[in-house]
Coordinates of C-alpha atoms and ligand atoms in Angstrom, one line a residue:
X1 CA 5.7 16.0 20.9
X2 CA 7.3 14.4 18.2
X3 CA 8.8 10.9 20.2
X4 CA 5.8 8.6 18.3
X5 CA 7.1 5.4 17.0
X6 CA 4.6 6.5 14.7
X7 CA 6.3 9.5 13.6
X8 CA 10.0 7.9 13.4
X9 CA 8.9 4.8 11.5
X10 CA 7.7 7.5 8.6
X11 CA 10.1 10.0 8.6
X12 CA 12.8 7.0 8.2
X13 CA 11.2 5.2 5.6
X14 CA 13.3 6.0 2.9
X15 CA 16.0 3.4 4.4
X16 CA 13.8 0.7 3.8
X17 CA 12.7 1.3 0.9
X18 CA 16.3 1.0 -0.4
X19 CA 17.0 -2.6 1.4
X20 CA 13.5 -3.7 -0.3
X21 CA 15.1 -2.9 -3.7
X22 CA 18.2 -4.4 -2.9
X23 CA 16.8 -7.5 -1.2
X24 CA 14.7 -8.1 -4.9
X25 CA 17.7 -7.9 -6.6
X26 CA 19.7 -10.2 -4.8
X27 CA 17.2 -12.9 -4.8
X28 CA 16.4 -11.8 -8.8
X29 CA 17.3 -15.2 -10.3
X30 CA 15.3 -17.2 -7.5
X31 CA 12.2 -15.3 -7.6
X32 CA 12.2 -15.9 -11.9
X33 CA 13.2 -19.6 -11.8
X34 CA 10.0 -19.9 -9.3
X35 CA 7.4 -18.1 -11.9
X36 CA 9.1 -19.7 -14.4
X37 CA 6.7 -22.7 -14.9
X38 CA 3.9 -21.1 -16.9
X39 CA 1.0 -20.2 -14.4
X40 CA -2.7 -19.3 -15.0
X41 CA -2.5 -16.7 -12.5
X42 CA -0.5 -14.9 -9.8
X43 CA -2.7 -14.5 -6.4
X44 CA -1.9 -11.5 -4.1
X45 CA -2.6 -11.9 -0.5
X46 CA -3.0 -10.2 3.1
X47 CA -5.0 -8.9 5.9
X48 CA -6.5 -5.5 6.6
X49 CA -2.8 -2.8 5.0
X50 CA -1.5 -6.0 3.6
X51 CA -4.9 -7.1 1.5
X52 CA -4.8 -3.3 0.1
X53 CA -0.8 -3.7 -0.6
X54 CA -2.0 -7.0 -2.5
X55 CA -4.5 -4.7 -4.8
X56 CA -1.8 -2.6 -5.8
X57 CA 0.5 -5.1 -6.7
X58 CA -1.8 -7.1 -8.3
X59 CA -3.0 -4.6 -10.7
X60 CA 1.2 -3.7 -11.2
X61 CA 2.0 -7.1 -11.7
X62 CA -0.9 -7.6 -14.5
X63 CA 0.2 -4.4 -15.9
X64 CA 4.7 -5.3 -16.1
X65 CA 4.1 -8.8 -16.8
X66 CA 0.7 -9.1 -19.0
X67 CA 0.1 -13.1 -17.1
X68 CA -2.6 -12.0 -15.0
X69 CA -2.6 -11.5 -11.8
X70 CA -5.6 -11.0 -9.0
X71 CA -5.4 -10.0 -4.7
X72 CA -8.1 -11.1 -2.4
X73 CA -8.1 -10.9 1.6
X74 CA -6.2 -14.2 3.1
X75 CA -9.4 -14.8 5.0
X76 CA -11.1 -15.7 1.3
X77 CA -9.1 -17.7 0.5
X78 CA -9.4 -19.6 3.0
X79 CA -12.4 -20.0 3.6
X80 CA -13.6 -19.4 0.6
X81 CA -11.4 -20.7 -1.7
X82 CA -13.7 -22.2 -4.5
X83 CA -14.3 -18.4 -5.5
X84 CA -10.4 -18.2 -6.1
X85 CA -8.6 -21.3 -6.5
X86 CA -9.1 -22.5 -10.2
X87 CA -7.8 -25.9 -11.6
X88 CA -4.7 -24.8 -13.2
X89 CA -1.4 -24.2 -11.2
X90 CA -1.5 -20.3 -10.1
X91 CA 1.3 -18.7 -7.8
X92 CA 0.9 -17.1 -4.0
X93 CA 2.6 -14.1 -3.3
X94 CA 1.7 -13.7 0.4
X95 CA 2.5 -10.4 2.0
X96 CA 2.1 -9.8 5.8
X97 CA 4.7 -7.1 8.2
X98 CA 4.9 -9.6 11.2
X99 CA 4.8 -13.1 9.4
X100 CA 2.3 -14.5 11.7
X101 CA -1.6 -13.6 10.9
X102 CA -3.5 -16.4 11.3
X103 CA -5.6 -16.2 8.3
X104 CA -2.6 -15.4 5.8
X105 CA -0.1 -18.4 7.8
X106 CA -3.8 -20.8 7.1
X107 CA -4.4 -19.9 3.4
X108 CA -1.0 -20.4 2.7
X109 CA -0.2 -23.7 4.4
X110 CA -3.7 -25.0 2.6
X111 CA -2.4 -23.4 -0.6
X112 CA 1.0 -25.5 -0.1
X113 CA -0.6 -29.0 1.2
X114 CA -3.1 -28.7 -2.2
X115 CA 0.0 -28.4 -4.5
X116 CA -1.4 -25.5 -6.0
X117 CA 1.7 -23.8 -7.4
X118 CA 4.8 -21.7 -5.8
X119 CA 4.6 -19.3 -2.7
X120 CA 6.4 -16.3 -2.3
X121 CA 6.2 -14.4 1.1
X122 CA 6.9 -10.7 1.6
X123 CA 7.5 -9.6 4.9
X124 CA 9.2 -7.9 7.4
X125 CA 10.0 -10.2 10.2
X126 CA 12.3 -13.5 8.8
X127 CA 11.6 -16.0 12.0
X128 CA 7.6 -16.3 11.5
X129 CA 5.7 -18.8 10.2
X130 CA 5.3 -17.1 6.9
X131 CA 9.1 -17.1 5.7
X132 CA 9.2 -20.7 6.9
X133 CA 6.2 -21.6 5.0
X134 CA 7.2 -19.7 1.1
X135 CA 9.6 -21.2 -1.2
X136 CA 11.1 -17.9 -1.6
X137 CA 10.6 -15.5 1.5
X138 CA 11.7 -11.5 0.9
X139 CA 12.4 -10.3 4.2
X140 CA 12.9 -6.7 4.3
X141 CA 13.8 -6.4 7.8
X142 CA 14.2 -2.8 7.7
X143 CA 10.4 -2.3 7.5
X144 CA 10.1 -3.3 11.2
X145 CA 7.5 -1.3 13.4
X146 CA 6.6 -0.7 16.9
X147 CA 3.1 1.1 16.5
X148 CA -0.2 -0.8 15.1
X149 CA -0.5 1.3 12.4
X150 CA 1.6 0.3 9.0
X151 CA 3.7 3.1 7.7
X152 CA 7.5 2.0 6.6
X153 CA 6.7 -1.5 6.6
X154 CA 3.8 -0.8 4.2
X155 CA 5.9 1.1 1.9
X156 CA 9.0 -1.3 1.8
X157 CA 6.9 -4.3 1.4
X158 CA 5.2 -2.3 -1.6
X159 CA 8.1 -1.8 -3.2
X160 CA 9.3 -4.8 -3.2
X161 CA 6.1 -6.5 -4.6
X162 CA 6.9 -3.4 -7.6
X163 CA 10.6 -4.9 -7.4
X164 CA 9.2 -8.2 -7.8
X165 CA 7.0 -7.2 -10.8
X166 CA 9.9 -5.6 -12.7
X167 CA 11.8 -8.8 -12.8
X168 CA 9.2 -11.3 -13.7
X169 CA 8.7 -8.5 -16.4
X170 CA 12.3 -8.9 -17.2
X171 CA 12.0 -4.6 -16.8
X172 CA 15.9 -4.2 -16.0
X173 CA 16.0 -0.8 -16.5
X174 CA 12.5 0.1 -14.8
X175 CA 14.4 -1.5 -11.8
X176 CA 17.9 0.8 -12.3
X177 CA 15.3 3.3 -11.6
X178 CA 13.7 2.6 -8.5
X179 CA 17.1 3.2 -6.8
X180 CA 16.2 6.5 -7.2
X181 CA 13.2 6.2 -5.4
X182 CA 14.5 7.0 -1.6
X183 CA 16.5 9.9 -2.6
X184 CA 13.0 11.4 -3.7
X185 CA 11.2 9.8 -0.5
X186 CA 13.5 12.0 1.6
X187 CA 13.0 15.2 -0.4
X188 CA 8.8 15.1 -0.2
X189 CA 8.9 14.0 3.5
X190 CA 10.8 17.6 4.2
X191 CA 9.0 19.5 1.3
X192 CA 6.1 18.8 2.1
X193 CA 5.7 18.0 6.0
X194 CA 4.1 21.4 6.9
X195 CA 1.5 20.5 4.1
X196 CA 0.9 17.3 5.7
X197 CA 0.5 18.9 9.2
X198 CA -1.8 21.7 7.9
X199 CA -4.5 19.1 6.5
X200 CA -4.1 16.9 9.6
X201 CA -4.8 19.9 11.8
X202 CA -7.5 21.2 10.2
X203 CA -10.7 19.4 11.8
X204 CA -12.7 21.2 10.2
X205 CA -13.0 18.2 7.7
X206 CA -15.3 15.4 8.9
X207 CA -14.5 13.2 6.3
X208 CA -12.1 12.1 4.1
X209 CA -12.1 10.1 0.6
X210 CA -9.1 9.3 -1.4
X211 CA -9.3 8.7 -4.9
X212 CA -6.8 6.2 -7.2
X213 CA -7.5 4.2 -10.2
X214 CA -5.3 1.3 -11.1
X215 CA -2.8 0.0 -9.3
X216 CA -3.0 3.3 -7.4
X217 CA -6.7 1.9 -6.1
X218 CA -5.0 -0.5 -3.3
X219 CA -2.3 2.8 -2.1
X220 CA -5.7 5.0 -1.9
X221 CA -7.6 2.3 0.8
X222 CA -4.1 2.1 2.3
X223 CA -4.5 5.8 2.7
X224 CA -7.7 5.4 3.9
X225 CA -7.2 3.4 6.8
X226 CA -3.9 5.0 8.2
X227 CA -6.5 7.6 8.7
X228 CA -9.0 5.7 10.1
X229 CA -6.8 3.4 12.2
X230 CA -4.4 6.8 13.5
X231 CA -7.4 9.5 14.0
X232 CA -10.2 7.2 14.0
X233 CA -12.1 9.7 11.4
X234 CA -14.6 8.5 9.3
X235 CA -12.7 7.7 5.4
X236 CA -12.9 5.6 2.2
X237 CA -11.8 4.7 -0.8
X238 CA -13.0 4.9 -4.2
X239 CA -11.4 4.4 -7.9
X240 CA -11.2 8.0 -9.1
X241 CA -14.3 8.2 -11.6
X242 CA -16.7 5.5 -9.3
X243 CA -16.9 8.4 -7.0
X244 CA -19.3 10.3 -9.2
X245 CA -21.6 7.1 -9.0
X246 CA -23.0 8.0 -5.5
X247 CA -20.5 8.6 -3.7
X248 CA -20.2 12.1 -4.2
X249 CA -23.6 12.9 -2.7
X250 CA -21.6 13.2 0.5
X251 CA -19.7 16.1 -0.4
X252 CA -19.6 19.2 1.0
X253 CA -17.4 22.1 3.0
X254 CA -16.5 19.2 5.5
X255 CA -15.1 16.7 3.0
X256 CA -11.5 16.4 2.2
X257 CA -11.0 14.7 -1.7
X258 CA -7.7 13.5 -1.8
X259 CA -6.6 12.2 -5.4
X260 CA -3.7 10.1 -6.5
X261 CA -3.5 11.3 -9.6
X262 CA -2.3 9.3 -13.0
X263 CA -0.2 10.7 -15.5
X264 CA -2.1 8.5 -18.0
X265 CA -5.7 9.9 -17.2
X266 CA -4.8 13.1 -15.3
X267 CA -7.5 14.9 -17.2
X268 CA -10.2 12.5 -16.1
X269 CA -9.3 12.3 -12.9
X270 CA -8.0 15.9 -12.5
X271 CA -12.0 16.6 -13.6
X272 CA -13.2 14.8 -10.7
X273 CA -11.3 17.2 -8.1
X274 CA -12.4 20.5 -9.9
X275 CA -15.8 19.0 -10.0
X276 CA -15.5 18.5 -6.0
X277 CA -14.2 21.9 -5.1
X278 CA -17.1 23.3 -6.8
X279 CA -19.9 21.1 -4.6
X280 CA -17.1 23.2 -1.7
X281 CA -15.1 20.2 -0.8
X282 CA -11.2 20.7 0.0
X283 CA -9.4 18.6 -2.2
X284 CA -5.1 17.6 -1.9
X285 CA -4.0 16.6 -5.3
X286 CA -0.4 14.2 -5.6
X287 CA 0.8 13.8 -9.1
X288 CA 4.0 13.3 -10.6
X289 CA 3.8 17.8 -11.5
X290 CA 1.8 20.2 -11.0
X291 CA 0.1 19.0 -8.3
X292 CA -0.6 20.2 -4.5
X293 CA 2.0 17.5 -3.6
X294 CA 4.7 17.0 -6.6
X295 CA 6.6 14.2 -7.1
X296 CA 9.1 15.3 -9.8
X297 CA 11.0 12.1 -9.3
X298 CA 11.8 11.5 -13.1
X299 CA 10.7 7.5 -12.5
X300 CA 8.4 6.1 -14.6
X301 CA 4.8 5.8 -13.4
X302 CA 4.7 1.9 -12.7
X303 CA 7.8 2.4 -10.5
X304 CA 7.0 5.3 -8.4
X305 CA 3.5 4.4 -6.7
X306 CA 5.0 4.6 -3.2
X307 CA 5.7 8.4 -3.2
X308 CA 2.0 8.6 -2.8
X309 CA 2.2 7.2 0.7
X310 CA 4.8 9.2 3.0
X311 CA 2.8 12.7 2.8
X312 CA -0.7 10.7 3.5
X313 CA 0.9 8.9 6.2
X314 CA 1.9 12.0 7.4
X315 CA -1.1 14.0 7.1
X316 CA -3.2 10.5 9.1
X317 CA -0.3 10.9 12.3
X318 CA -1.2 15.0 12.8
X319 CA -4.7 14.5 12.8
X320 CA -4.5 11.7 15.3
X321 CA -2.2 14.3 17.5
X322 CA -5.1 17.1 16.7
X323 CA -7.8 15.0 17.9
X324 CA -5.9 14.1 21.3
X325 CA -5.0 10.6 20.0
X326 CA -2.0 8.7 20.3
X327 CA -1.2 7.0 16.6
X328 CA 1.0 4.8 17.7
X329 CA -2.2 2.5 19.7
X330 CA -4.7 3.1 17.5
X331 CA -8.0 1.9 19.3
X332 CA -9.7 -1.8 19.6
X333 CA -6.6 -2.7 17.2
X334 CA -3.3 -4.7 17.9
X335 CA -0.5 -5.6 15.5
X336 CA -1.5 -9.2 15.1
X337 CA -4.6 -10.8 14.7
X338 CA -4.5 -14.3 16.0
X339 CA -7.5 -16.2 15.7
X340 CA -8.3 -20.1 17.2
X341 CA -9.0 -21.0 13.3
Ligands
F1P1 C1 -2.2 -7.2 9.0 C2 -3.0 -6.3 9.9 C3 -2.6 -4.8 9.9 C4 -3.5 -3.9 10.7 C5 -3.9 -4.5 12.1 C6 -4.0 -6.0 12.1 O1 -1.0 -7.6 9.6 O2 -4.3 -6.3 9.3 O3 -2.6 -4.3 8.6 O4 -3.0 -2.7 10.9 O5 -3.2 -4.1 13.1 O6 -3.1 -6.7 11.2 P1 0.2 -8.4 8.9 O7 -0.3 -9.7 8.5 O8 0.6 -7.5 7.7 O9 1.2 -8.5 9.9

């Protein structure tokens, strides 16, 4: 039962996550003499996984490097591009798995015949359009995928936009660290694989939301549509103290709260959860300790954002095998989106 691409592309993650690292660090010098020029602003893009992955390392980027940094869907910018594009030079970093999306392949070429400031592409496939386009393309080649769904090529690309943070930030030793990062990826994806499997098989839940503040907002929508795009179920995201806004008023025996919880703000966000389990939700806490899934990597928080995904993949696959569903063809979706644009 287990012969998914699906399956294999997240159990074996941990392998590209370590080419990601290395492929940042061998192209270290190119990727600072391109932000080098000062820039207003550093723009994150994508589509659909990639748009989320450009939230998180946004907010990172903001966060290592203090320049400011902002993501919005490649579709925006371009076609709306007067809501982004301001007069000073600003920077692209363009992330997409197969290189080819229409909207992200337009926004960029328009960002490079305006003269708007450098590209940087991250992706997994080196022969599209999109490494042809960037000044600098990081091609983590590892991250390649058979199913729909993003699950190693995700990951990889995320850490490599964290890779790409720490050396703009001139963060040497944040980046020492990440090596560890795989090692741990390995350890949670056996620890905690029965956990994974007992949420996914339990369809008792109707609805799921995951919580994350921060840079951990963009990993929580990323959660959030594995599961819808694998088991088709009904899910969404929310930064961890919006959900008491409204939100909340869905909540009951059928909802699953999932938190990706901070080590700066546990208690706030930890107060969410309890608050949840009392209105008789199910909640799945992952923290760096003491949490239903524990990280205990030892790397600091900026680093480690990406041992929030393998479990929550996980969890996404074995509910799409509960419900009857094959993850690997999620329906009305294909890989690419290619659009007469
Ligand atoms: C982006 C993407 C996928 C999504 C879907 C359509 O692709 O939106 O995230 O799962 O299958 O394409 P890419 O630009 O990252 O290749």
């Amino acid at each position: 039962m287990t012969q998914h691409h699906t399956y294999t592309e997240i159990l074996s993650q941990p392998e590209a996550w370590s080419q990601a690292i290395q492929v940042v660090q061998e192209n270290g010098s190119a990727v600072e003499r391109l932000v080098r020029p000062p820039l207003f602003q550093m723009i994150f893009t994508g589509c659909g996984s990639t748009y989320y992955l450009a939230l998180a390392g946004a907010a990172l980027y903001q966060e290592l490097t203090g320049q400011p940094a902002r993501a919005v869907p490649a579709s925006e910018l371009l076609l709306n591009p007067q809501t982004v594009l301001a007069s000073q030079r600003q920077g692209l970093i363009a992330i997409s798995r197969s290189g080819s999306t229409t909207e992200t392949i337009r926004a960029v070429e328009r960002f490079r015949d305006e003269k708007r400031g450098p590209v940087l592409a991250i992706t997994n496939y080196g022969q599209e359009p999109l490494a042809r386009l960037a000044d600098l393309a990081l091609v983590i080649s590892k991250g390649q995928e058979r199913s729909v769904a993003q699950t190693r090529s995700f990951a990889s690309m995320y850490l490599a936009a964290v890779a790409v943070a720490g050396v703009v930030a001139a963060a040497s030793e944040l980046l020492r660290q990440m090596q560890a990062l795989p090692k741990v990826g390995e350890r949670l994806l056996v620890r905690y694989h029965d956990l994974a499997r007992e949420y996914g098989d339990d369809l008792g839940l109707e609805r799921i939301y995951y919580l994350g503040s921060g840079m951990r907002y963009g990993l929580a929508c990323e959660a959030a549509l594995k599961m819808k795009e694998m088991s088709l179920t009904h899910s969404e995201a929310f930064h961890c103290l919006e959900f008491r806004h409204g939100p909340m008023a869905m909540v009951n025996a059928s909802a699953l709260v999932v938190g990706l919880l901070s080590e700066r703000n546990r208690a706030h966000e930890q107060a969410v959860l309890t608050e949840m389990r009392q209105l008789n939700a199910r909640t799945l806490s992952l923290a760096e300790q003491a949490a239903d899934v524990a990280f205990e990597s030892g790397v600091v928080e900026a680093e480690r954002g990406v041992l929030y995904l393998p479990v929550l993949q996980l969890m996404a696959y074995y509910r799409a095998l509960a419900k009857g569903l094959n993850p690997d063809l999620p329906k009305n979706l294909s890989a690419v989106v290619r659009l007469a644009i």
